[in-house]
XYZ file of C-alpha atoms in Angstrom:
464
model
C 20.917 3.601 -33.112
C 24.083 3.421 -35.230
C 25.619 6.808 -34.443
C 27.696 5.803 -31.435
C 29.959 8.859 -31.798
C 26.954 11.045 -30.999
C 25.229 10.187 -27.717
C 21.523 9.731 -27.241
C 20.947 12.131 -24.340
C 18.445 11.558 -21.532
C 17.994 14.447 -19.115
C 16.280 13.876 -15.772
C 14.897 17.160 -14.518
C 12.541 18.603 -11.939
C 12.420 21.939 -10.175
C 11.309 20.202 -6.996
C 13.758 18.350 -4.805
C 13.057 15.004 -3.195
C 11.162 13.501 -6.132
C 13.670 10.711 -6.835
C 15.490 12.455 -9.657
C 18.987 11.139 -8.946
C 17.685 7.676 -8.029
C 15.899 7.611 -11.375
C 18.951 8.777 -13.339
C 21.524 6.466 -11.761
C 19.410 3.316 -11.703
C 18.080 3.847 -15.219
C 21.696 3.921 -16.397
C 22.412 0.592 -14.688
C 19.263 -1.108 -15.990
C 19.937 0.096 -19.553
C 23.406 -1.392 -19.403
C 22.122 -4.656 -17.913
C 19.481 -5.078 -20.619
C 21.851 -4.162 -23.461
C 25.411 -5.055 -22.508
C 26.837 -3.850 -25.830
C 25.410 -0.358 -25.383
C 27.819 2.166 -23.810
C 26.076 4.092 -21.031
C 27.498 7.211 -19.386
C 26.216 9.632 -16.773
C 27.076 12.929 -15.124
C 25.342 15.342 -12.777
C 25.048 19.113 -12.565
C 24.068 18.748 -8.913
C 26.734 19.023 -6.232
C 25.692 16.200 -3.899
C 28.148 13.782 -5.603
C 25.671 10.876 -5.531
C 26.751 9.810 -9.018
C 30.359 9.621 -7.865
C 29.454 7.676 -4.716
C 27.566 5.070 -6.702
C 29.949 4.518 -9.602
C 33.509 5.442 -8.684
C 36.309 2.932 -8.326
C 38.606 4.015 -5.529
C 42.129 4.875 -6.595
C 41.294 5.669 -10.212
C 43.442 8.478 -11.593
C 41.330 11.636 -12.085
C 40.760 12.729 -15.677
C 38.778 15.891 -15.057
C 35.163 16.552 -14.153
C 31.959 18.090 -15.459
C 33.373 21.602 -15.011
C 36.120 20.678 -17.484
C 33.448 19.570 -19.947
C 31.889 23.029 -19.771
C 35.349 24.528 -20.265
C 35.656 22.789 -23.651
C 37.533 19.595 -22.684
C 36.408 16.706 -24.956
C 33.744 14.693 -23.168
C 35.198 11.312 -24.136
C 38.492 12.249 -22.455
C 36.691 12.943 -19.170
C 34.862 9.615 -18.903
C 35.897 7.495 -15.936
C 35.345 3.754 -15.852
C 32.655 3.159 -13.263
C 31.064 0.261 -11.480
C 28.276 -1.825 -13.052
C 29.685 -1.089 -16.515
C 28.729 2.601 -16.390
C 31.075 5.384 -17.457
C 30.750 8.641 -15.573
C 32.141 12.150 -15.564
C 32.882 13.162 -11.960
C 30.835 15.925 -10.380
C 32.259 19.332 -9.506
C 31.757 21.821 -6.696
C 32.897 24.671 -8.973
C 29.868 24.840 -11.258
C 28.425 27.905 -9.536
C 31.496 29.875 -10.617
C 30.972 28.839 -14.259
C 27.328 29.802 -14.588
C 28.102 33.425 -15.376
C 30.303 32.398 -18.289
C 27.608 30.215 -19.872
C 25.118 32.517 -21.532
C 23.659 30.326 -24.252
C 21.326 27.360 -23.626
C 22.971 25.719 -26.653
C 26.453 25.442 -25.126
C 26.091 21.877 -23.847
C 24.466 20.705 -27.091
C 27.500 22.001 -28.966
C 29.927 20.357 -26.533
C 28.132 17.004 -26.688
C 27.990 17.157 -30.489
C 31.782 17.185 -30.501
C 32.290 15.081 -27.346
C 32.610 11.650 -29.043
C 30.785 10.145 -26.051
C 29.303 6.883 -27.366
C 25.935 5.264 -26.785
C 23.643 6.796 -24.176
C 24.353 9.728 -21.881
C 22.159 10.448 -18.848
C 22.273 13.904 -17.256
C 21.112 14.481 -13.691
C 20.214 18.123 -13.035
C 19.749 20.452 -10.101
C 16.228 21.103 -8.757
C 15.940 24.440 -10.558
C 15.884 25.913 -14.054
C 19.261 27.632 -13.999
C 21.369 27.978 -17.141
C 22.947 24.538 -16.636
C 19.554 22.835 -16.417
C 18.391 24.766 -19.479
C 21.447 23.486 -21.342
C 20.693 19.913 -20.273
C 17.096 20.287 -21.463
C 18.133 21.754 -24.805
C 20.641 18.950 -25.453
C 18.231 16.105 -24.622
C 16.608 13.581 -26.923
C 14.364 12.546 -24.031
C 13.549 14.461 -20.843
C 12.165 12.462 -17.929
C 10.379 14.579 -15.323
C 9.684 12.703 -12.075
C 6.547 13.834 -10.228
C 5.416 12.513 -6.878
C 2.706 14.990 -5.839
C 0.658 17.943 -7.058
C 3.383 20.414 -6.138
C 5.967 18.749 -8.372
C 3.342 18.411 -11.105
C 2.627 22.147 -10.985
C 6.351 22.885 -11.264
C 6.442 21.004 -14.584
C 4.757 23.992 -16.169
C 8.024 25.936 -16.097
C 9.880 23.239 -18.038
C 7.153 23.101 -20.678
C 7.133 26.896 -20.934
C 10.915 26.858 -21.357
C 10.530 24.454 -24.278
C 7.837 26.627 -25.834
C 9.959 29.749 -25.437
C 12.947 28.056 -27.100
C 10.856 26.562 -29.891
C 11.653 22.993 -28.815
C 9.375 20.021 -29.451
C 7.331 19.068 -26.382
C 7.268 15.462 -27.561
C 10.652 14.870 -25.963
C 9.187 15.645 -22.510
C 7.727 12.778 -20.471
C 6.406 12.784 -16.932
C 6.908 9.710 -14.782
C 5.097 9.253 -11.450
C 7.869 8.579 -8.965
C 8.086 7.578 -5.284
C 4.416 6.627 -5.395
C 3.021 5.235 -2.136
C 0.763 2.436 -3.357
C -0.839 2.102 0.057
C -2.723 5.350 -0.541
C -6.100 4.729 -2.168
C -8.916 7.080 -3.172
C -12.622 6.685 -3.740
C -13.882 7.621 -7.183
C -12.416 7.322 -10.691
C -8.804 7.852 -9.562
C -8.056 5.081 -7.143
C -4.408 5.838 -6.388
C -1.704 8.512 -6.617
C -0.309 7.493 -9.987
C -3.754 7.501 -11.603
C -4.550 10.907 -10.142
C -1.219 12.417 -11.238
C -1.554 10.979 -14.739
C -5.070 12.363 -15.094
C -4.027 15.847 -14.026
C -0.966 15.691 -16.291
C -2.977 14.630 -19.345
C -5.523 17.345 -18.600
C -2.677 19.873 -18.838
C -1.450 18.418 -22.115
C 1.571 16.649 -20.623
C 2.775 13.295 -21.877
C 3.276 10.515 -19.301
C 5.205 7.269 -19.605
C 3.242 4.060 -19.161
C 5.062 2.956 -16.033
C 5.828 4.470 -12.623
C 8.281 4.065 -9.746
C 6.962 3.064 -6.333
C 8.045 4.369 -2.969
C 9.974 1.596 -1.250
C 11.640 1.398 2.183
C 13.994 -1.173 0.688
C 15.136 1.279 -1.995
C 15.481 4.106 0.525
C 17.837 1.933 2.574
C 20.115 1.621 -0.458
C 20.878 5.339 -0.248
C 21.166 5.632 3.527
C 23.070 2.871 5.285
C 25.985 2.341 7.713
C 28.324 1.607 4.782
C 27.969 5.176 3.492
C 27.521 3.836 -0.023
C 24.738 4.023 -2.577
C 23.692 0.623 -3.873
C 21.792 -0.030 -7.119
C 18.289 -1.426 -7.291
C 19.379 -3.948 -9.931
C 21.577 -5.908 -7.528
C 20.226 -5.004 -4.096
C 16.453 -4.844 -4.561
C 15.689 -7.944 -6.589
C 12.151 -9.203 -6.265
C 10.723 -5.793 -5.386
C 8.096 -3.956 -7.409
C 10.609 -1.183 -8.034
C 13.005 -3.651 -9.679
C 10.294 -4.652 -12.136
C 9.273 -1.042 -12.730
C 12.822 -0.012 -13.619
C 13.070 -3.000 -15.944
C 9.914 -1.869 -17.712
C 11.124 1.731 -17.917
C 14.537 0.706 -19.259
C 12.947 -1.463 -21.961
C 10.736 1.420 -23.009
C 13.750 3.753 -23.208
C 15.760 1.164 -25.162
C 12.946 0.942 -27.712
C 13.074 4.721 -28.135
C 16.852 4.659 -28.493
C 16.722 1.921 -31.112
C 14.066 3.855 -33.037
C 16.165 7.035 -33.091
C 18.236 7.067 -36.270
C 19.717 10.507 -35.641
C 20.136 11.632 -32.028
C 20.012 15.316 -31.253
C 23.803 15.490 -30.848
C 24.232 14.302 -34.448
C 21.578 16.709 -35.728
C 23.237 19.543 -33.848
C 26.604 18.540 -35.309
C 25.116 18.587 -38.810
C 23.530 21.979 -38.185
C 26.745 23.281 -36.669
C 28.775 22.065 -39.652
C 26.342 23.681 -42.077
C 26.357 26.867 -40.012
C 30.159 26.897 -39.934
C 30.269 26.438 -43.703
C 27.730 29.227 -44.113
C 29.739 31.548 -41.874
C 32.926 30.727 -43.769
C 31.233 31.421 -47.089
C 29.822 34.692 -45.748
C 33.215 35.651 -44.305
C 35.052 34.976 -47.557
C 32.294 36.779 -49.418
C 32.857 39.859 -47.270
C 36.628 39.513 -47.581
C 36.453 39.314 -51.368
C 35.123 42.860 -51.572
C 37.577 44.358 -49.089
C 40.490 46.428 -50.324
C 43.594 44.960 -48.709
C 45.943 47.868 -49.462
C 45.910 51.029 -47.381
C 44.325 53.913 -49.316
C 47.059 56.263 -48.141
C 50.277 54.265 -48.578
C 49.318 51.072 -50.428
C 50.723 48.820 -47.708
C 49.110 45.355 -47.368
C 46.880 44.727 -44.356
C 48.333 41.327 -43.566
C 51.681 42.481 -42.195
C 50.394 43.742 -38.846
C 50.188 47.378 -39.878
C 46.431 47.691 -40.469
C 44.765 49.286 -37.457
C 41.469 50.493 -38.936
C 38.646 49.103 -41.035
C 36.509 51.342 -43.223
C 33.176 50.685 -44.882
C 30.525 52.861 -46.464
C 26.997 52.600 -45.117
C 25.840 50.982 -48.365
C 28.821 48.563 -48.340
C 29.930 49.919 -51.685
C 33.522 50.288 -50.503
C 35.461 48.708 -47.665
C 39.047 48.044 -46.696
C 41.824 48.536 -44.175
C 43.915 51.563 -43.291
C 47.476 51.539 -42.022
C 47.690 52.555 -38.364
C 50.431 55.142 -38.847
C 48.743 56.577 -41.927
C 45.350 57.107 -40.329
C 46.801 58.312 -37.022
C 48.919 60.777 -39.001
C 45.854 61.902 -40.943
C 43.972 62.519 -37.691
C 46.742 64.443 -35.967
C 47.684 66.604 -38.967
C 44.502 67.021 -41.021
C 41.798 66.847 -38.357
C 43.445 68.120 -35.179
C 46.082 70.375 -36.798
C 49.108 68.911 -35.042
C 52.154 69.389 -37.266
C 54.830 66.754 -37.988
C 57.264 68.506 -35.654
C 54.873 67.630 -32.801
C 54.325 64.012 -33.825
C 55.795 62.735 -30.543
C 54.123 65.327 -28.336
C 51.630 64.419 -25.581
C 48.868 65.992 -27.672
C 49.625 63.718 -30.628
C 49.794 60.684 -28.359
C 46.434 61.602 -26.859
C 44.918 61.713 -30.360
C 46.290 58.240 -31.085
C 44.947 56.883 -27.791
C 41.521 58.420 -28.347
C 41.392 56.985 -31.863
C 41.603 53.412 -30.556
C 38.392 53.936 -28.592
C 36.477 55.842 -31.258
C 34.569 55.352 -34.477
C 34.963 58.042 -37.139
C 32.361 59.060 -39.694
C 32.842 61.029 -42.915
C 29.917 62.438 -44.879
C 30.001 64.795 -47.909
C 27.855 67.898 -47.337
C 27.091 71.207 -49.022
C 26.862 74.225 -46.744
C 27.090 77.112 -49.217
C 30.865 77.334 -48.989
C 31.659 74.630 -51.504
C 32.159 70.924 -51.057
C 32.688 69.954 -47.438
C 33.124 66.775 -45.428
C 31.365 66.423 -42.111
C 33.849 64.583 -39.905
C 32.406 63.098 -36.695
C 33.726 61.058 -33.817
C 31.566 58.547 -31.936
C 32.248 56.253 -29.014
C 32.546 52.508 -29.621
C 29.007 52.265 -28.216
C 27.645 54.752 -30.773
C 27.410 57.946 -28.702
C 28.245 61.185 -30.593
C 31.344 62.980 -29.288
C 32.586 65.511 -31.875
C 31.545 66.919 -35.242
C 33.139 69.455 -37.573
C 32.972 70.366 -41.272
C 36.186 70.436 -43.317
C 36.617 71.887 -46.825
C 37.765 69.366 -49.397
C 40.577 70.299 -51.754
C 42.395 67.931 -54.046
C 45.782 69.378 -53.097
C 47.196 70.911 -49.941
C 50.178 73.163 -49.253
C 51.708 76.063 -51.153
C 52.678 76.369 -54.799
C 56.039 74.688 -54.240
C 54.862 72.083 -51.724
C 51.605 70.863 -53.172
C 50.633 67.331 -52.206
C 47.492 65.259 -52.547
C 44.981 65.922 -49.774
C 44.486 62.815 -47.639
C 40.889 63.769 -46.905
C 40.181 64.174 -50.623
C 41.921 60.859 -51.325
C 39.901 59.094 -48.629
C 36.611 60.411 -49.975
C 37.482 59.846 -53.628
C 38.412 56.211 -53.027
C 35.226 55.465 -51.091
C 32.433 57.860 -52.099
C 33.467 59.097 -55.539
C 30.617 60.540 -57.600
C 30.201 62.336 -60.895
C 32.037 65.436 -62.108
C 34.800 65.221 -59.516
C 32.252 65.290 -56.707
C 31.140 62.773 -54.126
C 27.975 60.743 -54.011
C 25.654 60.864 -51.064
C 26.754 58.397 -48.456
C 28.465 57.780 -45.151
C 31.904 56.333 -44.481
C 32.667 54.673 -41.126
C 36.182 53.997 -39.859
C 36.511 51.538 -36.972
C 39.685 50.447 -35.107
C 40.717 46.790 -35.417
C 43.340 44.486 -33.963
C 46.434 44.867 -36.202
C 47.383 41.227 -35.575
C 44.085 39.991 -37.038
C 42.308 42.899 -38.734
C 40.056 40.580 -40.742
C 38.400 39.331 -37.519
C 35.982 42.265 -37.734
C 34.482 40.501 -40.765
C 33.676 37.326 -38.855
C 29.991 36.668 -38.239
C 29.455 37.919 -34.696
C 31.926 40.806 -34.911
C 30.577 41.988 -38.244
C 27.027 41.791 -36.911
C 28.079 44.049 -34.030
C 29.785 46.433 -36.451
C 26.699 46.541 -38.671
C 24.479 47.235 -35.670
C 26.827 50.030 -34.562
C 26.883 51.459 -38.074
C 23.087 51.564 -38.161
C 22.962 53.232 -34.741
C 25.414 55.920 -35.813
C 23.814 56.643 -39.183
C 20.418 57.081 -37.530
C 21.899 59.795 -35.296
C 23.471 61.867 -38.051
C 21.719 65.240 -38.335
C 19.805 66.120 -41.478
C 21.773 68.472 -43.768
C 20.424 70.715 -46.499
């Protein structure tokens, strides 16, 4: 594997506790490093028992952050601590429960690891559940190792496989490994021991199993529970045991997979993310290219912090920005009948406040009294609030004070039709942030606006 800037990710996961998950994750890291000394190996855990820290930390090392900081967008490579046995680790955190609510996508960790610059191999130890953090670890993985020690843990595997199916992920990255197998237990019949029985049941369910297994060993158990209060590795403290040989076999198998992987998932995700970013930029600039930057009322440019509203017709034939003062003035004077002498009144201020939480809709209609515009107000969620028809005249005022009608100007510039009339259509006007009005055209925001526009248009009453 040549792409050292993009880690090959191994996730160790099981919904059942006590199956040797953390023992598998930590010791696999050490054996990988021992068998390939030039390969950087890192590890972190989403569990809060701090076993990873107890095994790898050097006392007195200056803290550089923890796994919670990784989820809060800190670069992964900056969080790596130099650990014992040549393993880098990101310290565990007791604050992960508070972050779960902020992580809604199962792709968050994949994105963070794609830009983490963590080299070599990264092993992720997970909690014994399928919470959003575990789902993220599964989604980001090139290889998922699922330790099973009994029928109960084997049955729980179904949920992981169903999660992969639901997300459209390839099951080939999932591998079961019989773990903590008591080799003293023997059976009569075709399945003579626990590992054979578990493998047979797994294969019958369509699950892939690795060719090796990890035995239950009192010697290994003593490495985790001892008077020193430390956690010792199998590599150095269980030489000559069957488990030592089994981890060697497992690590060699994993190294073969790593070497055969030209493009780890983190690299593929980075490539997809780059292409997606380029696509979003192209789509954004495409939308921007058709947007009128000058206010229809005063001609002022949108980029100077004055634009407070975005308008677009339902067919996207016209779109642009409106100056905040211009549109607020149009609302107070032309829609709500508040004269200029009352521009600073509480009533006018209430109109301005309401406008920031509303979406306005204009639609040309004929009701037997000449050309009219149906002017409606909706909530930002798309609920109808007000509706009224207004006659459309090109000019307003008396003979000596005639001026161009703002309503006529608005409709002419957006829904102009033949013979001085208006074409059928709907115009939506939505408030925006004056400091960055164009943000409404970015992918997610524009998708929300389009969805809102569709919701509103579907609610408009039929007119003769």
